[in-house]
Every structure is written in C-alpha cells, then in structure tokens.
C-alpha cells in the first residue's frame, strides 16, 4: 500500500484499521494545476488525558473532612458537600462513565452524578472507595473514549 500511495503521489496511505487522516498536502505537479488542499474530516470528540495523575485535592479533602465529620458537624457537612462536588468534577474531567454499553454493578461504569451522590450520601464509605477505584475508572474511560 505504501508503494501504491507513492505511485499516486500521496505521502500517506490508509489501511482498514486506520483512523481518519488529516493532511494539508499540496498536490504534486503530476496531479494537475489544482491548488486546493485535501482534508479528511475527523469528528471532534473529547479525549481523556492519557497519563494518570493522582488528585491531591481529594486526598486533602479526605484528611480534613474525616475529623470534621466526627467533631464539628457544620464544618463536616461543608467538607462532605465540597468532596461530592470535587468528585463530580474529577469524574467528569476524564469522562468516566461515558460511552458505557453495559450497566452493571461495576463501579467503574458509574456516571459522575452517581459517584457524587455516593460520596454525598455515604461519605465515610464513598470517598475512600472512590479514591480506591479512581484509577480503574480512568483506565476504563481511556479504553473506551467518548464518541
């Protein structure tokens, strides 16, 4: 296929498993006097970050909220609500739960809202569980990006 692409004057070739290709190739003089560039359309889609990084803010919220929940209830509730909001933004940030075909009891398929409600309603269990499952949620979102 490379030879065929070279014969017809292209600097790329497409094979059956290939993703759509973007190119702004200027045609060679053999192809005529057209000066239009060729561009293959690629649908825009958000792609999650391909490198995993731990979220220090979530760990800090866990450390600060744990004593606050058991000592001073108003501060505890503020920290629990803040934790749920940060978890929602975090899961939404790497598109966790999107494009999941199966709806199972597997927590890596939960939507951002499901995780936020879990943390809000059952913080003592939900927040540590989210921190434990965060990497698997990220890996699943990278394995099946949003289309």
PDB file of C-alpha atoms in Angstrom:
ATOM      1  CA  UNK A   1       0.000   0.000   0.000  1.00  0.00           C
ATOM      2  CA  UNK A   2       2.940   2.308   0.588  1.00  0.00           C
ATOM      3  CA  UNK A   3       4.079   1.745  -2.990  1.00  0.00           C
ATOM      4  CA  UNK A   4       0.599   2.460  -4.321  1.00  0.00           C
ATOM      5  CA  UNK A   5       0.415   5.659  -2.285  1.00  0.00           C
ATOM      6  CA  UNK A   6       3.811   6.715  -3.629  1.00  0.00           C
ATOM      7  CA  UNK A   7       2.761   5.986  -7.235  1.00  0.00           C
ATOM      8  CA  UNK A   8      -0.335   8.181  -6.998  1.00  0.00           C
ATOM      9  CA  UNK A   9       1.678  10.931  -5.299  1.00  0.00           C
ATOM     10  CA  UNK A  10       0.396  10.771  -1.736  1.00  0.00           C
ATOM     11  CA  UNK A  11       2.551  10.934   1.329  1.00  0.00           C
ATOM     12  CA  UNK A  12       0.173   8.725   3.303  1.00  0.00           C
ATOM     13  CA  UNK A  13      -1.775   5.524   2.886  1.00  0.00           C
ATOM     14  CA  UNK A  14      -4.866   4.179   4.559  1.00  0.00           C
ATOM     15  CA  UNK A  15      -5.256   0.629   5.787  1.00  0.00           C
ATOM     16  CA  UNK A  16      -8.509  -0.988   7.006  1.00  0.00           C
ATOM     17  CA  UNK A  17      -7.930  -0.366  10.744  1.00  0.00           C
ATOM     18  CA  UNK A  18      -6.677   3.202  10.251  1.00  0.00           C
ATOM     19  CA  UNK A  19      -8.148   6.242  11.907  1.00  0.00           C
ATOM     20  CA  UNK A  20      -9.189   9.093   9.581  1.00  0.00           C
ATOM     21  CA  UNK A  21      -6.122  11.084   8.486  1.00  0.00           C
ATOM     22  CA  UNK A  22      -5.767  14.856   8.452  1.00  0.00           C
ATOM     23  CA  UNK A  23      -3.482  16.242   5.809  1.00  0.00           C
ATOM     24  CA  UNK A  24      -2.899  19.564   4.116  1.00  0.00           C
ATOM     25  CA  UNK A  25      -0.939  18.094   1.251  1.00  0.00           C
ATOM     26  CA  UNK A  26      -0.282  20.263  -1.748  1.00  0.00           C
ATOM     27  CA  UNK A  27      -0.777  18.209  -4.900  1.00  0.00           C
ATOM     28  CA  UNK A  28       2.275  17.375  -6.932  1.00  0.00           C
ATOM     29  CA  UNK A  29       2.682  18.877 -10.423  1.00  0.00           C
ATOM     30  CA  UNK A  30       1.749  15.466 -11.900  1.00  0.00           C
ATOM     31  CA  UNK A  31      -1.767  15.736 -10.439  1.00  0.00           C
ATOM     32  CA  UNK A  32      -2.691  18.898 -12.284  1.00  0.00           C
ATOM     33  CA  UNK A  33      -2.765  22.579 -11.508  1.00  0.00           C
ATOM     34  CA  UNK A  34      -5.267  22.455  -8.643  1.00  0.00           C
ATOM     35  CA  UNK A  35      -4.068  24.226  -5.517  1.00  0.00           C
ATOM     36  CA  UNK A  36      -6.738  23.010  -3.139  1.00  0.00           C
ATOM     37  CA  UNK A  37      -5.572  21.019  -0.163  1.00  0.00           C
ATOM     38  CA  UNK A  38      -7.176  17.736   0.805  1.00  0.00           C
ATOM     39  CA  UNK A  39      -8.505  17.277   4.304  1.00  0.00           C
ATOM     40  CA  UNK A  40     -10.210  14.219   5.708  1.00  0.00           C
ATOM     41  CA  UNK A  41     -12.860  15.163   8.242  1.00  0.00           C
ATOM     42  CA  UNK A  42     -12.341  13.782  11.744  1.00  0.00           C
ATOM     43  CA  UNK A  43     -15.248  14.183  14.133  1.00  0.00           C
ATOM     44  CA  UNK A  44     -14.208  16.212  17.148  1.00  0.00           C
ATOM     45  CA  UNK A  45     -14.521  14.361  20.411  1.00  0.00           C
ATOM     46  CA  UNK A  46     -13.086  14.922  23.831  1.00  0.00           C
ATOM     47  CA  UNK A  47     -10.249  12.526  24.506  1.00  0.00           C
ATOM     48  CA  UNK A  48      -9.253  11.871  28.091  1.00  0.00           C
ATOM     49  CA  UNK A  49      -5.752  12.632  29.220  1.00  0.00           C
ATOM     50  CA  UNK A  50      -3.564   9.615  28.510  1.00  0.00           C
ATOM     51  CA  UNK A  51      -1.428   9.959  31.613  1.00  0.00           C
ATOM     52  CA  UNK A  52      -2.863   9.159  35.005  1.00  0.00           C
ATOM     53  CA  UNK A  53      -2.179  11.552  37.848  1.00  0.00           C
ATOM     54  CA  UNK A  54      -3.354  11.313  41.418  1.00  0.00           C
ATOM     55  CA  UNK A  55      -5.646  14.054  42.674  1.00  0.00           C
ATOM     56  CA  UNK A  56      -4.069  15.568  45.767  1.00  0.00           C
ATOM     57  CA  UNK A  57      -7.127  17.728  46.458  1.00  0.00           C
ATOM     58  CA  UNK A  58      -9.258  14.628  47.018  1.00  0.00           C
ATOM     59  CA  UNK A  59      -6.746  13.204  49.470  1.00  0.00           C
ATOM     60  CA  UNK A  60      -6.553  16.524  51.336  1.00  0.00           C
ATOM     61  CA  UNK A  61     -10.360  16.665  51.488  1.00  0.00           C
ATOM     62  CA  UNK A  62     -10.419  13.156  52.931  1.00  0.00           C
ATOM     63  CA  UNK A  63      -7.846  14.034  55.606  1.00  0.00           C
ATOM     64  CA  UNK A  64      -9.565  17.331  56.543  1.00  0.00           C
ATOM     65  CA  UNK A  65     -13.131  16.031  56.432  1.00  0.00           C
ATOM     66  CA  UNK A  66     -12.603  12.876  58.469  1.00  0.00           C
ATOM     67  CA  UNK A  67     -12.052  14.645  61.812  1.00  0.00           C
ATOM     68  CA  UNK A  68     -14.540  17.417  60.923  1.00  0.00           C
ATOM     69  CA  UNK A  69     -17.362  14.914  60.369  1.00  0.00           C
ATOM     70  CA  UNK A  70     -16.931  13.499  63.856  1.00  0.00           C
ATOM     71  CA  UNK A  71     -16.112  16.696  65.795  1.00  0.00           C
ATOM     72  CA  UNK A  72     -17.853  19.770  64.371  1.00  0.00           C
ATOM     73  CA  UNK A  73     -20.869  18.811  62.255  1.00  0.00           C
ATOM     74  CA  UNK A  74     -21.401  22.096  60.293  1.00  0.00           C
ATOM     75  CA  UNK A  75     -17.811  22.050  59.029  1.00  0.00           C
ATOM     76  CA  UNK A  76     -18.179  18.333  58.342  1.00  0.00           C
ATOM     77  CA  UNK A  77     -21.222  18.887  56.106  1.00  0.00           C
ATOM     78  CA  UNK A  78     -19.458  21.695  54.223  1.00  0.00           C
ATOM     79  CA  UNK A  79     -16.484  19.392  53.600  1.00  0.00           C
ATOM     80  CA  UNK A  80     -18.747  16.494  52.542  1.00  0.00           C
ATOM     81  CA  UNK A  81     -20.576  18.704  50.025  1.00  0.00           C
ATOM     82  CA  UNK A  82     -17.248  20.045  48.746  1.00  0.00           C
ATOM     83  CA  UNK A  83     -15.967  16.462  48.406  1.00  0.00           C
ATOM     84  CA  UNK A  84     -19.015  15.448  46.352  1.00  0.00           C
ATOM     85  CA  UNK A  85     -18.567  18.452  44.044  1.00  0.00           C
ATOM     86  CA  UNK A  86     -14.852  17.764  43.562  1.00  0.00           C
ATOM     87  CA  UNK A  87     -15.542  14.072  42.860  1.00  0.00           C
ATOM     88  CA  UNK A  88     -18.195  15.026  40.268  1.00  0.00           C
ATOM     89  CA  UNK A  89     -15.786  17.418  38.529  1.00  0.00           C
ATOM     90  CA  UNK A  90     -12.984  14.847  38.691  1.00  0.00           C
ATOM     91  CA  UNK A  91     -15.002  12.009  37.126  1.00  0.00           C
ATOM     92  CA  UNK A  92     -16.458  14.359  34.520  1.00  0.00           C
ATOM     93  CA  UNK A  93     -12.932  15.613  33.730  1.00  0.00           C
ATOM     94  CA  UNK A  94     -11.750  12.268  32.403  1.00  0.00           C
ATOM     95  CA  UNK A  95     -15.155  11.281  31.011  1.00  0.00           C
ATOM     96  CA  UNK A  96     -15.736   8.458  33.468  1.00  0.00           C
ATOM     97  CA  UNK A  97     -18.954   6.522  32.928  1.00  0.00           C
ATOM     98  CA  UNK A  98     -19.488   7.892  29.414  1.00  0.00           C
ATOM     99  CA  UNK A  99     -19.995   5.560  26.484  1.00  0.00           C
ATOM    100  CA  UNK A 100     -20.506   2.526  28.684  1.00  0.00           C
ATOM    101  CA  UNK A 101     -22.736  -0.007  26.971  1.00  0.00           C
ATOM    102  CA  UNK A 102     -23.295  -2.293  29.915  1.00  0.00           C
ATOM    103  CA  UNK A 103     -24.996  -1.207  33.105  1.00  0.00           C
ATOM    104  CA  UNK A 104     -23.615  -3.471  35.765  1.00  0.00           C
ATOM    105  CA  UNK A 105     -22.800  -3.252  39.416  1.00  0.00           C
ATOM    106  CA  UNK A 106     -19.231  -2.493  38.339  1.00  0.00           C
ATOM    107  CA  UNK A 107     -18.447   0.883  39.878  1.00  0.00           C
ATOM    108  CA  UNK A 108     -16.062   1.822  37.061  1.00  0.00           C
ATOM    109  CA  UNK A 109     -19.109   2.311  34.808  1.00  0.00           C
ATOM    110  CA  UNK A 110     -20.872   4.758  37.144  1.00  0.00           C
ATOM    111  CA  UNK A 111     -21.611   8.246  35.881  1.00  0.00           C
ATOM    112  CA  UNK A 112     -20.154  11.368  37.531  1.00  0.00           C
ATOM    113  CA  UNK A 113     -23.521  12.062  39.175  1.00  0.00           C
ATOM    114  CA  UNK A 114     -23.655   8.548  40.646  1.00  0.00           C
ATOM    115  CA  UNK A 115     -20.213   8.984  42.183  1.00  0.00           C
ATOM    116  CA  UNK A 116     -21.115  12.418  43.565  1.00  0.00           C
ATOM    117  CA  UNK A 117     -24.285  11.048  45.164  1.00  0.00           C
ATOM    118  CA  UNK A 118     -22.369   8.106  46.621  1.00  0.00           C
ATOM    119  CA  UNK A 119     -19.874  10.487  48.208  1.00  0.00           C
ATOM    120  CA  UNK A 120     -22.576  12.904  49.383  1.00  0.00           C
ATOM    121  CA  UNK A 121     -24.866  10.321  50.966  1.00  0.00           C
ATOM    122  CA  UNK A 122     -22.320   7.788  52.228  1.00  0.00           C
ATOM    123  CA  UNK A 123     -19.165   9.870  52.608  1.00  0.00           C
ATOM    124  CA  UNK A 124     -17.414   7.619  55.145  1.00  0.00           C
ATOM    125  CA  UNK A 125     -17.561   4.710  52.682  1.00  0.00           C
ATOM    126  CA  UNK A 126     -17.947   6.548  49.363  1.00  0.00           C
ATOM    127  CA  UNK A 127     -14.934   8.847  49.459  1.00  0.00           C
ATOM    128  CA  UNK A 128     -12.307   6.196  50.310  1.00  0.00           C
ATOM    129  CA  UNK A 129     -13.973   3.819  47.834  1.00  0.00           C
ATOM    130  CA  UNK A 130     -13.777   6.455  45.089  1.00  0.00           C
ATOM    131  CA  UNK A 131     -10.104   7.075  45.828  1.00  0.00           C
ATOM    132  CA  UNK A 132      -9.529   3.318  45.649  1.00  0.00           C
ATOM    133  CA  UNK A 133     -11.431   2.901  42.337  1.00  0.00           C
ATOM    134  CA  UNK A 134     -10.276   6.148  40.669  1.00  0.00           C
ATOM    135  CA  UNK A 135      -7.517   4.536  38.625  1.00  0.00           C
ATOM    136  CA  UNK A 136      -9.851   1.808  37.296  1.00  0.00           C
ATOM    137  CA  UNK A 137     -12.422   4.442  36.307  1.00  0.00           C
ATOM    138  CA  UNK A 138      -9.725   6.383  34.474  1.00  0.00           C
ATOM    139  CA  UNK A 139      -8.410   3.242  32.722  1.00  0.00           C
ATOM    140  CA  UNK A 140     -11.912   2.305  31.593  1.00  0.00           C
ATOM    141  CA  UNK A 141     -12.560   5.823  30.236  1.00  0.00           C
ATOM    142  CA  UNK A 142      -9.290   5.725  28.274  1.00  0.00           C
ATOM    143  CA  UNK A 143     -10.091   2.236  26.929  1.00  0.00           C
ATOM    144  CA  UNK A 144     -13.471   3.389  25.569  1.00  0.00           C
ATOM    145  CA  UNK A 145     -13.234   7.104  24.716  1.00  0.00           C
ATOM    146  CA  UNK A 146     -16.317   9.213  24.106  1.00  0.00           C
ATOM    147  CA  UNK A 147     -17.532   9.036  20.507  1.00  0.00           C
TER     148      UNK A 147
END
